[in-house]
mmCIF file of C-alpha atoms in Angstrom:
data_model
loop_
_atom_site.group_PDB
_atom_site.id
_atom_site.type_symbol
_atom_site.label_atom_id
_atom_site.label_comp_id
_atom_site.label_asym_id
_atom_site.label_seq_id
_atom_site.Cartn_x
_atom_site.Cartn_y
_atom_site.Cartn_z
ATOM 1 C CA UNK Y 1 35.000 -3.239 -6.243
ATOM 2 C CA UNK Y 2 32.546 -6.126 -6.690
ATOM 3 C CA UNK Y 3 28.803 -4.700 -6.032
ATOM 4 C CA UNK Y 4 27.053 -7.395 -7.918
ATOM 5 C CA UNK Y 5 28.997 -10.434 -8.128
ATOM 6 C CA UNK Y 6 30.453 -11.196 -4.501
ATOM 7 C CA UNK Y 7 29.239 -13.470 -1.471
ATOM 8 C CA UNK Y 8 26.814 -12.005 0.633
ATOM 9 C CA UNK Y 9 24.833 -13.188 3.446
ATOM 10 C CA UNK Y 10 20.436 -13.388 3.139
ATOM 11 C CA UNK Y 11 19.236 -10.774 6.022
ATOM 12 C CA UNK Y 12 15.413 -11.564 6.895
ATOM 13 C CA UNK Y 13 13.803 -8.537 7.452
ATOM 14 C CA UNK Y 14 10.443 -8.421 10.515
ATOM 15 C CA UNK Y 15 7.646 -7.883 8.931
ATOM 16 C CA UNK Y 16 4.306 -9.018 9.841
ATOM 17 C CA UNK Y 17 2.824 -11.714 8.139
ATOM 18 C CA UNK Y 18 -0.111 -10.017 5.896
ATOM 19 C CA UNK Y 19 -0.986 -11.835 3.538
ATOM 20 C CA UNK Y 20 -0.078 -15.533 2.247
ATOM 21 C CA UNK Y 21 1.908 -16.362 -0.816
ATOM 22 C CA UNK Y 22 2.409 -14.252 -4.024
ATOM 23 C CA UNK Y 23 1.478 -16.177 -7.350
ATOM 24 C CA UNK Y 24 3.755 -15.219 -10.597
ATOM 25 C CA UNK Y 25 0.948 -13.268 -11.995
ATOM 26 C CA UNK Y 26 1.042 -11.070 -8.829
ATOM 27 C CA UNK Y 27 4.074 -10.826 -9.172
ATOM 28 C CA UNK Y 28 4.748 -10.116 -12.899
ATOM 29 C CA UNK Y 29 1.704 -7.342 -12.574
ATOM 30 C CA UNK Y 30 3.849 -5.462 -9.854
ATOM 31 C CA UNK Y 31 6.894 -5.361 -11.424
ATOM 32 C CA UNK Y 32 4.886 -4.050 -14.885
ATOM 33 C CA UNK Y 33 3.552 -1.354 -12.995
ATOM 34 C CA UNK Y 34 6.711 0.008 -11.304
ATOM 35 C CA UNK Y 35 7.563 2.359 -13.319
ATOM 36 C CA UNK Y 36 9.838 4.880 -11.603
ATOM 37 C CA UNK Y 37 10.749 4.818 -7.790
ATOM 38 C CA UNK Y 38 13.221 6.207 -5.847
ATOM 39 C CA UNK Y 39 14.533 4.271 -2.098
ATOM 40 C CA UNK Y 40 17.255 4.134 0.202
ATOM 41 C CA UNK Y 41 19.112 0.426 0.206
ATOM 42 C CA UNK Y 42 21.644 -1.431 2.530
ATOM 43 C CA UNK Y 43 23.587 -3.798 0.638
ATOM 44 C CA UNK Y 44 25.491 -6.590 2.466
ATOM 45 C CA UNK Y 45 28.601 -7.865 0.937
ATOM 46 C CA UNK Y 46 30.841 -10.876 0.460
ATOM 47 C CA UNK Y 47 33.453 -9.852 3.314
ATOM 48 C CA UNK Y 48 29.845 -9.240 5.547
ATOM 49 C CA UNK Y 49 30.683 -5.123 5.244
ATOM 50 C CA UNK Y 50 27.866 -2.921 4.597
ATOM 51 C CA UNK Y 51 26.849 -0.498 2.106
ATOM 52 C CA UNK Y 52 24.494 2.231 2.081
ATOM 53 C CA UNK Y 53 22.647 4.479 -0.749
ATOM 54 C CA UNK Y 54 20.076 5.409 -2.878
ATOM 55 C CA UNK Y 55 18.664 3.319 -5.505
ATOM 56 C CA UNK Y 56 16.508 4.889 -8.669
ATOM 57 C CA UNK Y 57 14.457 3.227 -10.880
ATOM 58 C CA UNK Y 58 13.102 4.140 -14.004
ATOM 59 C CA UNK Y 59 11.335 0.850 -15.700
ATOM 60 C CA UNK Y 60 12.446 -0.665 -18.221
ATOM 61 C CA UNK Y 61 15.874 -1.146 -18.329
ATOM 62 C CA UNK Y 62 17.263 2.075 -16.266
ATOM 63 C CA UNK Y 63 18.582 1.999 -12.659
ATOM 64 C CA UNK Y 64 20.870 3.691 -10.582
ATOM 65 C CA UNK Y 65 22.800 2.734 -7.476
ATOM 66 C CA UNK Y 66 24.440 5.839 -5.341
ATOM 67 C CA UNK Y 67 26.502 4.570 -2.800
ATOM 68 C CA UNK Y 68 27.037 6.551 0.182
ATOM 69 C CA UNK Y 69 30.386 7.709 1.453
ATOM 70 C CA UNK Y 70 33.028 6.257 2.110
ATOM 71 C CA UNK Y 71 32.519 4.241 -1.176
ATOM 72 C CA UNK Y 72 33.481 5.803 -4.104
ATOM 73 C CA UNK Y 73 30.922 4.053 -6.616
ATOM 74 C CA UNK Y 74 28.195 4.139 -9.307
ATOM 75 C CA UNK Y 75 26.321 1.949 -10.928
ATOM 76 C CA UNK Y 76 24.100 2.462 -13.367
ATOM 77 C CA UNK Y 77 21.190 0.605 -16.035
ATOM 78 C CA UNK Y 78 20.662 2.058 -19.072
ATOM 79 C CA UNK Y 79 20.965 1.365 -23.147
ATOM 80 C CA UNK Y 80 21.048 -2.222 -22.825
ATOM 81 C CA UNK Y 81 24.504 -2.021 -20.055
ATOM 82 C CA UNK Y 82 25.307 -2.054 -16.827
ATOM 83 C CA UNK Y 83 28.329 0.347 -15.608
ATOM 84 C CA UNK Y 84 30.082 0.177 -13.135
ATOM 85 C CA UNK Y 85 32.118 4.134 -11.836
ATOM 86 C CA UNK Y 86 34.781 4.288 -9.585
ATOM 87 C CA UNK Y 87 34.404 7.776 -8.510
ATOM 88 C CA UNK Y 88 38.667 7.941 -7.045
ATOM 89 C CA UNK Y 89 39.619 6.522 -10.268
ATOM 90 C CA UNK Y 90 40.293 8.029 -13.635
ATOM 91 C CA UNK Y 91 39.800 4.650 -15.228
ATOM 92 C CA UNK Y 92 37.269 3.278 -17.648
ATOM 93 C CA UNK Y 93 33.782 1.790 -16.008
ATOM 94 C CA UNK Y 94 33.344 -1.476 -16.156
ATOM 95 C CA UNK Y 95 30.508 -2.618 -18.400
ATOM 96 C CA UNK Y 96 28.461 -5.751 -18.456
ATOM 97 C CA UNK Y 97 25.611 -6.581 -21.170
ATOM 98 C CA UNK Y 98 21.891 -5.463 -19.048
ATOM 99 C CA UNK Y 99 20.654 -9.431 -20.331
ATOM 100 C CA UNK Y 100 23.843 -10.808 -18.884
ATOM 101 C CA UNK Y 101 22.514 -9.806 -15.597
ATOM 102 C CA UNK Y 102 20.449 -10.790 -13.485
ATOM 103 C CA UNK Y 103 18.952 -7.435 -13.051
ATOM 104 C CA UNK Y 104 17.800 -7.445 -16.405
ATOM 105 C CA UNK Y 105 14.588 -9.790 -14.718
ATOM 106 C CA UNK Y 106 13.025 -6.508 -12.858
ATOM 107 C CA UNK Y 107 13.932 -3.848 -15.360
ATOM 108 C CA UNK Y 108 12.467 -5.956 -18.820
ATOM 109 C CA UNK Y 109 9.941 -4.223 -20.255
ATOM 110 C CA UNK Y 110 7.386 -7.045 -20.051
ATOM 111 C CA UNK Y 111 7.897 -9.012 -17.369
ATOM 112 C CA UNK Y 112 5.679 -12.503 -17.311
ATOM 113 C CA UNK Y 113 7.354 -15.361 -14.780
ATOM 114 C CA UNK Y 114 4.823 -17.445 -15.387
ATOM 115 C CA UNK Y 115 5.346 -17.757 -19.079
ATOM 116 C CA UNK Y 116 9.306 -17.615 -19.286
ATOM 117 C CA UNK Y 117 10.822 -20.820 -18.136
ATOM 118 C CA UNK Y 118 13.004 -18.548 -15.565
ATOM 119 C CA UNK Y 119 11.731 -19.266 -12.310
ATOM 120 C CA UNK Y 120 13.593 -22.195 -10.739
ATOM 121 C CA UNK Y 121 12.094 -21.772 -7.393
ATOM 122 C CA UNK Y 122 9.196 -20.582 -5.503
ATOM 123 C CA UNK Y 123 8.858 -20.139 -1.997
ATOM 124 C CA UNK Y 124 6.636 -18.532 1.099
ATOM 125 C CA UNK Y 125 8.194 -18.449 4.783
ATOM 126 C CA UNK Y 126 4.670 -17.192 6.257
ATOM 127 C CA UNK Y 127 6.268 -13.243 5.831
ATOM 128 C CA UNK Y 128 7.554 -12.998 2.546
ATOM 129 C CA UNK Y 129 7.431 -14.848 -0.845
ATOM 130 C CA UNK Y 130 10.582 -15.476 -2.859
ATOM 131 C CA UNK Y 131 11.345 -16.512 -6.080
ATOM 132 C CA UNK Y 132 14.647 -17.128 -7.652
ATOM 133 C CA UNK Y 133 15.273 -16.490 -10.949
ATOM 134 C CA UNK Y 134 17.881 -17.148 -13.643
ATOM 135 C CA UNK Y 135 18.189 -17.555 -17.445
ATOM 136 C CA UNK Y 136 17.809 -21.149 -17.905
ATOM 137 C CA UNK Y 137 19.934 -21.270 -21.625
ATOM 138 C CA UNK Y 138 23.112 -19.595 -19.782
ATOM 139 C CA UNK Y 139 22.984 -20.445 -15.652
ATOM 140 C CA UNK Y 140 26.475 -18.923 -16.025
ATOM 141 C CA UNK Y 141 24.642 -15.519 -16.094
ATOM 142 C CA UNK Y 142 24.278 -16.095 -12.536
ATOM 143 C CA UNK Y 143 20.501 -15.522 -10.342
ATOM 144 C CA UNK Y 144 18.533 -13.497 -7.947
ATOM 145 C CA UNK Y 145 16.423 -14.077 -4.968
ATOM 146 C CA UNK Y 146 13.446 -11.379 -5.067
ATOM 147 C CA UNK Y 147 11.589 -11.172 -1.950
ATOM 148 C CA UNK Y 148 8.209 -9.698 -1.962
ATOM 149 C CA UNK Y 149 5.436 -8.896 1.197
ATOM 150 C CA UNK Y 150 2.413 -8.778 0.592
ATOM 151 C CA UNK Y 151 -1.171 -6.664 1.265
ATOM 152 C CA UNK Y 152 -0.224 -4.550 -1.086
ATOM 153 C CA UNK Y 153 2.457 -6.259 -3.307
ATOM 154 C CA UNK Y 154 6.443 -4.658 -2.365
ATOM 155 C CA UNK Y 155 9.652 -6.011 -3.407
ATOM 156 C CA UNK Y 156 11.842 -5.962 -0.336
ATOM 157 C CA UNK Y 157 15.056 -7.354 -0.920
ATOM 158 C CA UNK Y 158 17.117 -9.355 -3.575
ATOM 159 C CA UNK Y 159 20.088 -11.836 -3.367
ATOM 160 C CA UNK Y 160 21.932 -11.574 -6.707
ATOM 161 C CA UNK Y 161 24.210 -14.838 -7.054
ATOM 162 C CA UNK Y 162 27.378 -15.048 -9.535
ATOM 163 C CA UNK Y 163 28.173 -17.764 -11.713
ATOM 164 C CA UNK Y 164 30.736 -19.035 -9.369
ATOM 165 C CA UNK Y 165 28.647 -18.869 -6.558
ATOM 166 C CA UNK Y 166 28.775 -15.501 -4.775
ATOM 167 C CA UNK Y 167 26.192 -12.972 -3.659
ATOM 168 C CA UNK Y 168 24.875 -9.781 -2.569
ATOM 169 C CA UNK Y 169 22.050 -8.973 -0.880
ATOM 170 C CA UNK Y 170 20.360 -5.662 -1.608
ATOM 171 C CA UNK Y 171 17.440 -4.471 1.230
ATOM 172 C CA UNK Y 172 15.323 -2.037 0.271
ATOM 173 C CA UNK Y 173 13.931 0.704 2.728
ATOM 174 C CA UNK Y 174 10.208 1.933 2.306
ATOM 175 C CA UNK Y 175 9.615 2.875 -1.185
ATOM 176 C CA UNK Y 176 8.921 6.398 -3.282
ATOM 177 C CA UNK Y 177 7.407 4.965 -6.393
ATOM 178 C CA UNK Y 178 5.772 7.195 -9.798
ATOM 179 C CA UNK Y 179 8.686 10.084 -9.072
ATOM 180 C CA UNK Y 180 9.894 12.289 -12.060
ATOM 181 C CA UNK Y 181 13.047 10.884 -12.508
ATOM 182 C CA UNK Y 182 15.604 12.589 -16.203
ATOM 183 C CA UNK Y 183 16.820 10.598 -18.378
ATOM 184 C CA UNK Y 184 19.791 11.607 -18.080
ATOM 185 C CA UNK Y 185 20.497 10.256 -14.435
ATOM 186 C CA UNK Y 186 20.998 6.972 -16.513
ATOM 187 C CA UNK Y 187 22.975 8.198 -19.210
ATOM 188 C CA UNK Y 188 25.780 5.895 -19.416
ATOM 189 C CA UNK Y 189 27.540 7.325 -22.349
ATOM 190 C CA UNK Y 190 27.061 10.931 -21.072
ATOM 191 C CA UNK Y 191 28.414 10.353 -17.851
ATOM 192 C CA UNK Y 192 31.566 8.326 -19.359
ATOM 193 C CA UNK Y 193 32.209 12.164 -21.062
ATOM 194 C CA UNK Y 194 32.758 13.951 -18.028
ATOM 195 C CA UNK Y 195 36.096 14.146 -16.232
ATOM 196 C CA UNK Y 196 34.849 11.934 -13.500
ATOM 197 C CA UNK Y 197 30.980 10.634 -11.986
ATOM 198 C CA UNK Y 198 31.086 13.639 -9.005
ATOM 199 C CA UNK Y 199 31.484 15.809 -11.387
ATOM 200 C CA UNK Y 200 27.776 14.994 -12.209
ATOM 201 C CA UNK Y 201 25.059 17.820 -11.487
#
């Protein structure tokens, strides 16, 4: 199953035009104070199917995607990884390097735009601003589209784009943020020990 690395097509979301466009410092200072949230997505992907779940985050470097049934997946952030469960299969996850992701841009510990050369664009529709974002030494990594409203600061959706030019777009419903969230929900290793990911409490 490809959750990060197919085609996918941008959705623009209606939301009332608040506020005008989003400077990198904005920016950067929202993502640095996210520290743990907890929201309902809808991810649309390559073959235009939809997805549904529940997304935690637990800044830096720990997320945790819970798709919704039928799917049988999990994906998780933690220790530097990525991981990627197939809940019908007794195989091994797939793992990917967090800094070989695109991901790795929200869930850094200190995130500054302005000061890494990692924003290659910057744009504002009159709604929402976006910025797209990719490690310029390896483009191969891939790069994602974070879209942001404004009055207060949100990030509303993201567009992560392979390497060979695919993408899925992730929207984000209204979000739970400074929730108690265990360490252990994103406990790669730990979960790789049990028979399967449902059997996780």
């Amino acid at each position: 199953m490809k959750l990060f690395l197919t085609p996918a097509l941008l959705v623009l979301m209606a939301t009332p035009s608040l506020a005008e466009k989003l400077s990198l410092d904005e920016i950067s200072a929202y993502l640095n104070t996210l520290k743990s949230a907890e929201v309902s997505f809808t991810q649309i992907n390559d073959d235009n199917s939809i997805s549904t779940g529940r997304l935690l985050l637990k800044r830096p470097g720990r997320a945790r995607f819970e798709y919704d049934p039928p799917e049988a997946a999990l994906v998780m952030a933690g220790s530097g990884q990525v991981a990627i469960f197939d809940k019908k299969s007794n195989e091994p996850p797939e793992n990917y390097p967090l800094r070989q992701t695109p991901l790795w841009v929200i869930l850094e510990p200190n995130v500054d735009l302005k000061q890494r050369d990692m924003v290659v664009a910057h744009s504002y529709d009159g709604t929402a601003t976006t910025i797209t974002a990719q490690d310029p030494k390896r483009p191969d990594y891939g790069s994602i589209d974070l879209v942001f409203t404004g009055a207060p600061v949100e990030l509303r959706q993201w567009v992560i784009k392979d390497g060979n030019g695919g993408a899925t777009t992730v929207i984000l419903g209204e979000m739970n943020q400074n929730v108690k969230l265990a360490n252990r929900l994103f406990n790669i290793e730990r979960l790789k020990t049990l028979r399967a990911p449902n059997d996780e409490d």
